[in-house]
């Protein structure tokens, strides 16, 4: 497997943990990874981006060149579109449908959804599914589930990584995130049939 | 590349900062010191979490005290790491530069994280200049594996040449993750006080002698760098007259694009400084044009290009083809190599609103800023100096409540200066940790002259922006500290700031702004992120 993935969202949504979990899953498959992230000032409620590069052998740059990501994984639709020029022309756009619209000039959400669809993108009701799993905070893991179907990552490996990533927060948090992962996978599956 | 397939199994995914921390621990440090600063913070966080018993690991009040403590460890013959962001080295510059003259005992390594692109900083300064200025060795990793290995190596170099060694990181090394394989650790060495204390007493008669020693050692350092396996020269049969010099992460962006180039330039990669001059000359013999990919300032470029005409075309950042500011990216490097852009998706008319960072919901600073705006609002003669921290976001809408943010602690002295110049009321707004870092000394100046100004300390009981590290002194110690400096008790107030008490703080500010002398108000309430972390049982 070789994939460059841009994770886009907002500080506090769990962009970095989603990227870290997928990176660990790749490592457990014997793949090489490079992941970048931003900390500090940018994390305070601003736009947050992480990139993850996965390959069977050496990866050169930490950064994904424009026009070469296989996937943009958005935890918020405007944030996903922000990085559209990183996508390879036939790449995958997968994003949570739920807007975080607490800023001036936020476009009508219908327009944003339309834009995502016109680019062949997948809109996932991540917030609803996360709540169904037990916590709105698990939306990042819902999205990871959806992405994992499209990226063909073995679900058992990712499931184990999710378990390990949340183990310190207790069994309940682990169970919620496992369920969020399952619901995310199910959300994308019909579209693929 | 350092990631060899067979090693992947044993490897862990580590952040560059984590790799540095483990490298230092495995090199047998007796102590590590740091002040939080993006992108260096995770070095100390990792040491605190991973260091074996007996290793001293401390957040300090600022980078200068961190450096001096590490220097003391070195004089006692033991290894010490000191970690900071690039601008922190300005604060530590005094001990840093002078420590190059003393005969370092236990290895002393200063890990400095530069922030090209200014992701979370006020400038793009390049620490390689400071290493050069201090006349010491510098190592610059190109990935996390090298970050681990070079940290260990830096201690050996420090002890071999009796100088501190600077490990230069950049954001994309510090805050990127990749697979790292560690090597068996060394135990911390015993206490062994340096033999010649005269080498540590920089009175002029000694200083002249040790300065000559440092100057004399430059040839040895140069020889070390020429021979270092961190500097690799590849002479190509098919370079078409082009030589490429890369440093640190610049190599990765270059290699990313190399397959599309159609030929293979001759290539010198630099990971160890001083710049290996002989290797540069060997490269130059083969080529007509030299293209340089280095993160930060055009440091190597300037040391090669000079001012006199040469037969070589030296290309880099001044005047181009690369921009002088911002980070290198695979895209800017691609353009500089003369390659066409990769095809990409463009969406016509897609106008997305910017999403700048903002204070967390429920942040105590929100209440303080509302009080400040109500107290100062509309007064054209007033000035509100501020400082480094989350509260710098008070410069942005919806507040636009502060008028300066320059460097740690600057607000206090700047308010005093503005007051002297005739702006009244003059206010300084600073966080508790920044105040302890560099605000105490200018407050002593203000006490000495009873300067007509009002200092508002936003005490959120943590170092907020860098991820809620503990402040070195608890907030409850601020009031006695400030009273002890001599601030008049009548004009020193502590207020627990809540949304309901915005009016009270407003009134207090108004009264103290009217007072023709120094006043200090401490607005206390814990950072909401710090509270969340505690409830989660540690940082996530
Ligand atoms: S991290 Fe703390 S101090 Fe910073 S904005 Fe959030 S609540 Fe405020």
Short mmCIF file of N, CA and C in Angstrom, two decimals, chain B residues 141-256:
data_model
loop_
_atom_site.label_atom_id
_atom_site.label_comp_id
_atom_site.label_asym_id
_atom_site.label_seq_id
_atom_site.Cartn_x
_atom_site.Cartn_y
_atom_site.Cartn_z
N UNK B 141 19.65 17.25 11.79
CA UNK B 141 19.05 16.01 11.30
C UNK B 141 18.08 16.24 10.14
N UNK B 142 18.00 15.24 9.26
CA UNK B 142 17.07 15.31 8.13
C UNK B 142 15.86 14.41 8.36
N UNK B 143 15.88 13.62 9.39
CA UNK B 143 14.68 12.84 9.75
C UNK B 143 14.77 12.46 11.23
N UNK B 144 13.78 11.72 11.69
CA UNK B 144 13.70 11.43 13.11
C UNK B 144 14.77 10.44 13.55
N UNK B 145 15.13 9.50 12.65
CA UNK B 145 16.21 8.57 12.98
C UNK B 145 17.51 9.34 13.21
N UNK B 146 17.78 10.28 12.32
CA UNK B 146 18.98 11.10 12.49
C UNK B 146 18.87 11.97 13.74
N UNK B 147 17.66 12.42 14.05
CA UNK B 147 17.49 13.24 15.26
C UNK B 147 17.94 12.44 16.48
N UNK B 148 17.56 11.16 16.50
CA UNK B 148 17.99 10.29 17.61
C UNK B 148 19.51 10.11 17.60
N UNK B 149 20.02 9.71 16.45
CA UNK B 149 21.46 9.40 16.37
C UNK B 149 22.33 10.63 16.60
N UNK B 150 21.91 11.75 16.00
CA UNK B 150 22.74 12.96 16.11
C UNK B 150 22.74 13.50 17.53
N UNK B 151 21.64 13.31 18.27
CA UNK B 151 21.63 13.76 19.66
C UNK B 151 22.71 13.01 20.43
N UNK B 152 22.76 11.71 20.22
CA UNK B 152 23.79 10.92 20.91
C UNK B 152 25.19 11.35 20.48
N UNK B 153 25.34 11.51 19.17
CA UNK B 153 26.63 11.90 18.62
C UNK B 153 27.07 13.27 19.15
N UNK B 154 26.10 14.19 19.30
CA UNK B 154 26.42 15.55 19.74
C UNK B 154 27.13 15.55 21.10
N UNK B 155 26.73 14.62 21.97
CA UNK B 155 27.40 14.54 23.28
C UNK B 155 28.86 14.13 23.13
N UNK B 156 29.12 13.21 22.22
CA UNK B 156 30.51 12.79 21.99
C UNK B 156 31.34 13.95 21.44
N UNK B 157 30.76 14.67 20.48
CA UNK B 157 31.47 15.79 19.85
C UNK B 157 31.75 16.86 20.91
N UNK B 158 30.77 17.10 21.77
CA UNK B 158 30.92 18.10 22.82
C UNK B 158 32.09 17.75 23.74
N UNK B 159 32.17 16.49 24.11
CA UNK B 159 33.25 16.08 25.03
C UNK B 159 34.60 16.02 24.32
N UNK B 160 34.55 15.65 23.04
CA UNK B 160 35.82 15.56 22.30
C UNK B 160 36.47 16.93 22.13
N UNK B 161 35.65 17.95 21.81
CA UNK B 161 36.21 19.29 21.55
C UNK B 161 36.03 20.26 22.72
N UNK B 162 35.41 19.79 23.80
CA UNK B 162 35.17 20.64 24.97
C UNK B 162 34.39 21.90 24.62
N UNK B 163 33.38 21.73 23.80
CA UNK B 163 32.50 22.85 23.44
C UNK B 163 31.05 22.36 23.56
N UNK B 164 30.10 23.28 23.73
CA UNK B 164 28.71 22.87 23.61
C UNK B 164 28.43 22.56 22.13
N UNK B 165 27.45 21.71 21.86
CA UNK B 165 27.08 21.42 20.48
C UNK B 165 25.60 21.76 20.30
N UNK B 166 25.32 22.43 19.20
CA UNK B 166 23.93 22.82 18.92
C UNK B 166 23.31 21.81 17.97
N UNK B 167 22.17 21.26 18.37
CA UNK B 167 21.40 20.38 17.50
C UNK B 167 20.27 21.23 16.92
N UNK B 168 20.34 21.47 15.63
CA UNK B 168 19.35 22.34 15.01
C UNK B 168 18.19 21.54 14.43
N UNK B 169 17.01 21.80 14.99
CA UNK B 169 15.80 21.18 14.46
C UNK B 169 14.99 22.26 13.75
N UNK B 170 14.09 21.83 12.88
CA UNK B 170 13.09 22.74 12.34
C UNK B 170 11.73 22.11 12.62
N UNK B 171 10.67 22.91 12.49
CA UNK B 171 9.34 22.42 12.84
C UNK B 171 9.02 21.07 12.20
N UNK B 172 9.35 20.92 10.93
CA UNK B 172 8.96 19.69 10.23
C UNK B 172 9.79 18.48 10.61
N UNK B 173 10.84 18.68 11.37
CA UNK B 173 11.55 17.54 11.95
C UNK B 173 11.00 17.33 13.37
N UNK B 174 10.90 18.42 14.11
CA UNK B 174 10.44 18.35 15.49
C UNK B 174 9.03 17.76 15.57
N UNK B 175 8.18 18.18 14.63
CA UNK B 175 6.76 17.80 14.67
C UNK B 175 6.36 16.88 13.54
N UNK B 176 7.29 16.08 13.05
CA UNK B 176 6.92 15.00 12.15
C UNK B 176 7.27 13.70 12.83
N UNK B 177 6.56 12.66 12.41
CA UNK B 177 6.80 11.34 12.98
C UNK B 177 7.28 10.39 11.91
N UNK B 178 8.22 9.54 12.26
CA UNK B 178 8.56 8.43 11.39
C UNK B 178 9.19 7.35 12.26
N UNK B 179 9.59 6.27 11.60
CA UNK B 179 10.07 5.11 12.33
C UNK B 179 11.49 5.36 12.83
N UNK B 180 11.71 5.05 14.08
CA UNK B 180 13.02 5.24 14.68
C UNK B 180 13.43 3.96 15.41
N UNK B 181 14.65 3.53 15.14
CA UNK B 181 15.21 2.40 15.87
C UNK B 181 16.25 2.94 16.84
N UNK B 182 16.12 2.60 18.10
CA UNK B 182 17.06 3.11 19.09
C UNK B 182 18.18 2.09 19.32
N UNK B 183 19.23 2.54 19.97
CA UNK B 183 20.39 1.68 20.25
C UNK B 183 20.54 1.53 21.76
N UNK B 184 21.32 0.55 22.20
CA UNK B 184 21.45 0.33 23.65
C UNK B 184 21.89 1.61 24.38
N UNK B 185 21.23 1.90 25.50
CA UNK B 185 21.53 3.14 26.22
C UNK B 185 22.85 3.06 27.00
N UNK B 186 23.43 4.23 27.23
CA UNK B 186 24.58 4.34 28.12
C UNK B 186 24.08 4.80 29.48
N UNK B 187 24.69 4.34 30.55
CA UNK B 187 24.29 4.85 31.87
C UNK B 187 24.86 6.25 32.07
N UNK B 188 24.20 7.06 32.90
CA UNK B 188 24.78 8.38 33.23
C UNK B 188 26.15 8.20 33.86
N UNK B 189 27.08 9.10 33.51
CA UNK B 189 28.45 9.00 34.04
C UNK B 189 28.52 9.53 35.46
N UNK B 190 29.65 9.30 36.13
CA UNK B 190 29.82 9.76 37.51
C UNK B 190 30.13 11.25 37.58
N UNK B 191 29.99 11.82 38.75
CA UNK B 191 30.40 13.21 38.97
C UNK B 191 31.93 13.26 38.84
N UNK B 192 32.43 14.19 38.06
CA UNK B 192 33.88 14.33 37.89
C UNK B 192 34.14 15.79 37.57
N UNK B 193 34.26 16.59 38.62
CA UNK B 193 34.44 18.03 38.44
C UNK B 193 35.62 18.31 37.51
N UNK B 194 35.45 19.31 36.63
CA UNK B 194 36.51 19.59 35.66
C UNK B 194 37.82 19.91 36.39
N UNK B 195 38.94 19.53 35.75
CA UNK B 195 40.22 19.68 36.44
C UNK B 195 40.65 21.14 36.58
N UNK B 196 40.52 21.89 35.47
CA UNK B 196 41.03 23.25 35.52
C UNK B 196 39.89 24.25 35.65
N UNK B 197 39.64 24.71 36.87
CA UNK B 197 38.57 25.70 37.03
C UNK B 197 38.96 27.03 36.39
N UNK B 198 40.27 27.26 36.20
CA UNK B 198 40.70 28.52 35.57
C UNK B 198 40.06 28.65 34.18
N UNK B 199 39.80 27.51 33.54
CA UNK B 199 39.15 27.54 32.23
C UNK B 199 37.69 27.97 32.32
N UNK B 200 37.16 28.04 33.53
CA UNK B 200 35.76 28.40 33.72
C UNK B 200 35.61 29.77 34.36
N UNK B 201 36.71 30.43 34.62
CA UNK B 201 36.64 31.76 35.24
C UNK B 201 36.99 32.77 34.16
N UNK B 202 35.98 33.34 33.54
CA UNK B 202 36.24 34.17 32.36
C UNK B 202 36.57 35.61 32.74
N UNK B 203 37.54 35.77 33.65
CA UNK B 203 38.09 37.11 33.85
C UNK B 203 39.02 37.36 32.67
N UNK B 204 39.25 38.62 32.31
CA UNK B 204 39.95 38.89 31.05
C UNK B 204 41.23 38.08 30.83
N UNK B 205 42.06 37.94 31.86
CA UNK B 205 43.33 37.23 31.64
C UNK B 205 43.09 35.78 31.22
N UNK B 206 42.09 35.14 31.84
CA UNK B 206 41.75 33.77 31.45
C UNK B 206 41.00 33.75 30.13
N UNK B 207 40.09 34.72 29.98
CA UNK B 207 39.22 34.72 28.80
C UNK B 207 40.04 34.84 27.53
N UNK B 208 41.10 35.67 27.58
CA UNK B 208 41.94 35.82 26.38
C UNK B 208 42.58 34.48 26.01
N UNK B 209 43.00 33.75 27.03
CA UNK B 209 43.65 32.46 26.80
C UNK B 209 42.65 31.45 26.22
N UNK B 210 41.49 31.34 26.84
CA UNK B 210 40.54 30.31 26.38
C UNK B 210 39.91 30.71 25.04
N UNK B 211 39.82 32.01 24.80
CA UNK B 211 39.32 32.46 23.49
C UNK B 211 40.28 32.00 22.39
N UNK B 212 41.60 32.16 22.66
CA UNK B 212 42.59 31.68 21.67
C UNK B 212 42.49 30.17 21.51
N UNK B 213 42.19 29.49 22.61
CA UNK B 213 42.04 28.03 22.53
C UNK B 213 40.86 27.68 21.61
N UNK B 214 39.75 28.43 21.79
CA UNK B 214 38.57 28.16 20.96
C UNK B 214 38.87 28.47 19.49
N UNK B 215 39.58 29.57 19.27
CA UNK B 215 39.93 29.91 17.88
C UNK B 215 40.84 28.84 17.29
N UNK B 216 41.78 28.36 18.11
CA UNK B 216 42.69 27.31 17.65
C UNK B 216 41.97 26.02 17.34
N UNK B 217 40.88 25.79 18.04
CA UNK B 217 40.13 24.54 17.84
C UNK B 217 39.32 24.55 16.55
N UNK B 218 39.21 25.72 15.92
CA UNK B 218 38.37 25.81 14.71
C UNK B 218 38.88 24.90 13.60
N UNK B 219 40.20 24.78 13.49
CA UNK B 219 40.75 23.89 12.46
C UNK B 219 40.36 22.44 12.72
N UNK B 220 40.38 22.06 13.99
CA UNK B 220 40.00 20.69 14.35
C UNK B 220 38.52 20.45 14.04
N UNK B 221 37.70 21.46 14.35
CA UNK B 221 36.27 21.34 14.07
C UNK B 221 36.03 21.20 12.58
N UNK B 222 36.77 22.00 11.82
CA UNK B 222 36.63 21.95 10.36
C UNK B 222 37.01 20.55 9.85
N UNK B 223 38.09 20.03 10.39
CA UNK B 223 38.54 18.69 9.99
C UNK B 223 37.48 17.64 10.32
N UNK B 224 36.88 17.81 11.52
CA UNK B 224 35.83 16.87 11.95
C UNK B 224 34.65 16.92 10.98
N UNK B 225 34.25 18.13 10.61
CA UNK B 225 33.09 18.26 9.74
C UNK B 225 33.39 17.70 8.34
N UNK B 226 34.62 17.94 7.84
CA UNK B 226 34.97 17.40 6.51
C UNK B 226 34.89 15.87 6.51
N UNK B 227 35.27 15.27 7.62
CA UNK B 227 35.33 13.81 7.68
C UNK B 227 34.01 13.19 8.14
N UNK B 228 33.06 14.02 8.59
CA UNK B 228 31.84 13.47 9.19
C UNK B 228 31.00 12.73 8.16
N UNK B 229 30.56 11.52 8.49
CA UNK B 229 29.65 10.80 7.58
C UNK B 229 28.29 11.49 7.43
N UNK B 230 28.04 12.51 8.24
CA UNK B 230 26.79 13.28 8.10
C UNK B 230 26.84 14.20 6.88
N UNK B 231 28.04 14.43 6.38
CA UNK B 231 28.20 15.23 5.16
C UNK B 231 28.59 14.27 4.04
N UNK B 232 27.72 14.15 3.05
CA UNK B 232 27.97 13.15 2.01
C UNK B 232 28.03 13.82 0.65
N UNK B 233 29.06 13.45 -0.10
CA UNK B 233 29.24 14.02 -1.44
C UNK B 233 29.05 12.92 -2.47
N UNK B 234 28.18 13.18 -3.42
CA UNK B 234 27.94 12.23 -4.50
C UNK B 234 28.26 12.93 -5.81
N UNK B 235 29.26 12.43 -6.53
CA UNK B 235 29.61 13.03 -7.81
C UNK B 235 28.99 12.20 -8.92
N UNK B 236 28.19 12.86 -9.74
CA UNK B 236 27.40 12.15 -10.74
C UNK B 236 28.09 12.20 -12.09
N UNK B 237 27.94 11.12 -12.85
CA UNK B 237 28.47 11.10 -14.22
C UNK B 237 27.54 11.87 -15.16
N UNK B 238 26.35 12.16 -14.66
CA UNK B 238 25.32 12.73 -15.53
C UNK B 238 24.71 13.96 -14.87
N UNK B 239 25.58 14.90 -14.43
CA UNK B 239 25.01 16.03 -13.66
C UNK B 239 24.67 17.24 -14.53
N UNK B 240 25.07 17.20 -15.79
CA UNK B 240 24.79 18.31 -16.72
C UNK B 240 25.20 19.66 -16.14
N UNK B 241 26.28 19.66 -15.39
CA UNK B 241 26.81 20.92 -14.87
C UNK B 241 26.10 21.44 -13.63
N UNK B 242 25.15 20.64 -13.10
CA UNK B 242 24.41 21.11 -11.93
C UNK B 242 24.87 20.38 -10.66
N UNK B 243 25.22 21.18 -9.67
CA UNK B 243 25.51 20.63 -8.35
C UNK B 243 24.42 21.08 -7.39
N UNK B 244 23.95 20.15 -6.55
CA UNK B 244 22.92 20.50 -5.57
C UNK B 244 23.53 20.35 -4.18
N UNK B 245 23.32 21.36 -3.34
CA UNK B 245 23.69 21.23 -1.92
C UNK B 245 22.40 21.23 -1.12
N UNK B 246 22.23 20.22 -0.28
CA UNK B 246 21.06 20.20 0.59
C UNK B 246 21.55 20.20 2.03
N UNK B 247 20.69 20.70 2.91
CA UNK B 247 20.99 20.64 4.33
C UNK B 247 19.72 20.21 5.04
N UNK B 248 19.87 19.34 6.04
CA UNK B 248 18.72 18.91 6.83
C UNK B 248 17.59 18.45 5.94
N UNK B 249 16.41 18.93 6.23
CA UNK B 249 15.18 18.47 5.58
C UNK B 249 15.13 18.85 4.09
N UNK B 250 15.97 19.82 3.68
CA UNK B 250 16.01 20.19 2.27
C UNK B 250 16.28 18.99 1.38
N UNK B 251 17.07 18.04 1.92
CA UNK B 251 17.39 16.83 1.17
C UNK B 251 16.11 16.06 0.80
N UNK B 252 15.18 16.01 1.73
CA UNK B 252 13.98 15.18 1.50
C UNK B 252 13.12 15.76 0.38
N UNK B 253 12.97 17.07 0.37
CA UNK B 253 12.17 17.69 -0.69
C UNK B 253 12.86 17.54 -2.04
N UNK B 254 14.19 17.58 -2.02
CA UNK B 254 14.96 17.39 -3.25
C UNK B 254 14.78 15.96 -3.77
N UNK B 255 14.95 14.98 -2.88
CA UNK B 255 14.81 13.58 -3.31
C UNK B 255 13.39 13.27 -3.78
N UNK B 256 12.42 13.96 -3.23
CA UNK B 256 11.03 13.78 -3.64
C UNK B 256 10.87 14.07 -5.13
#
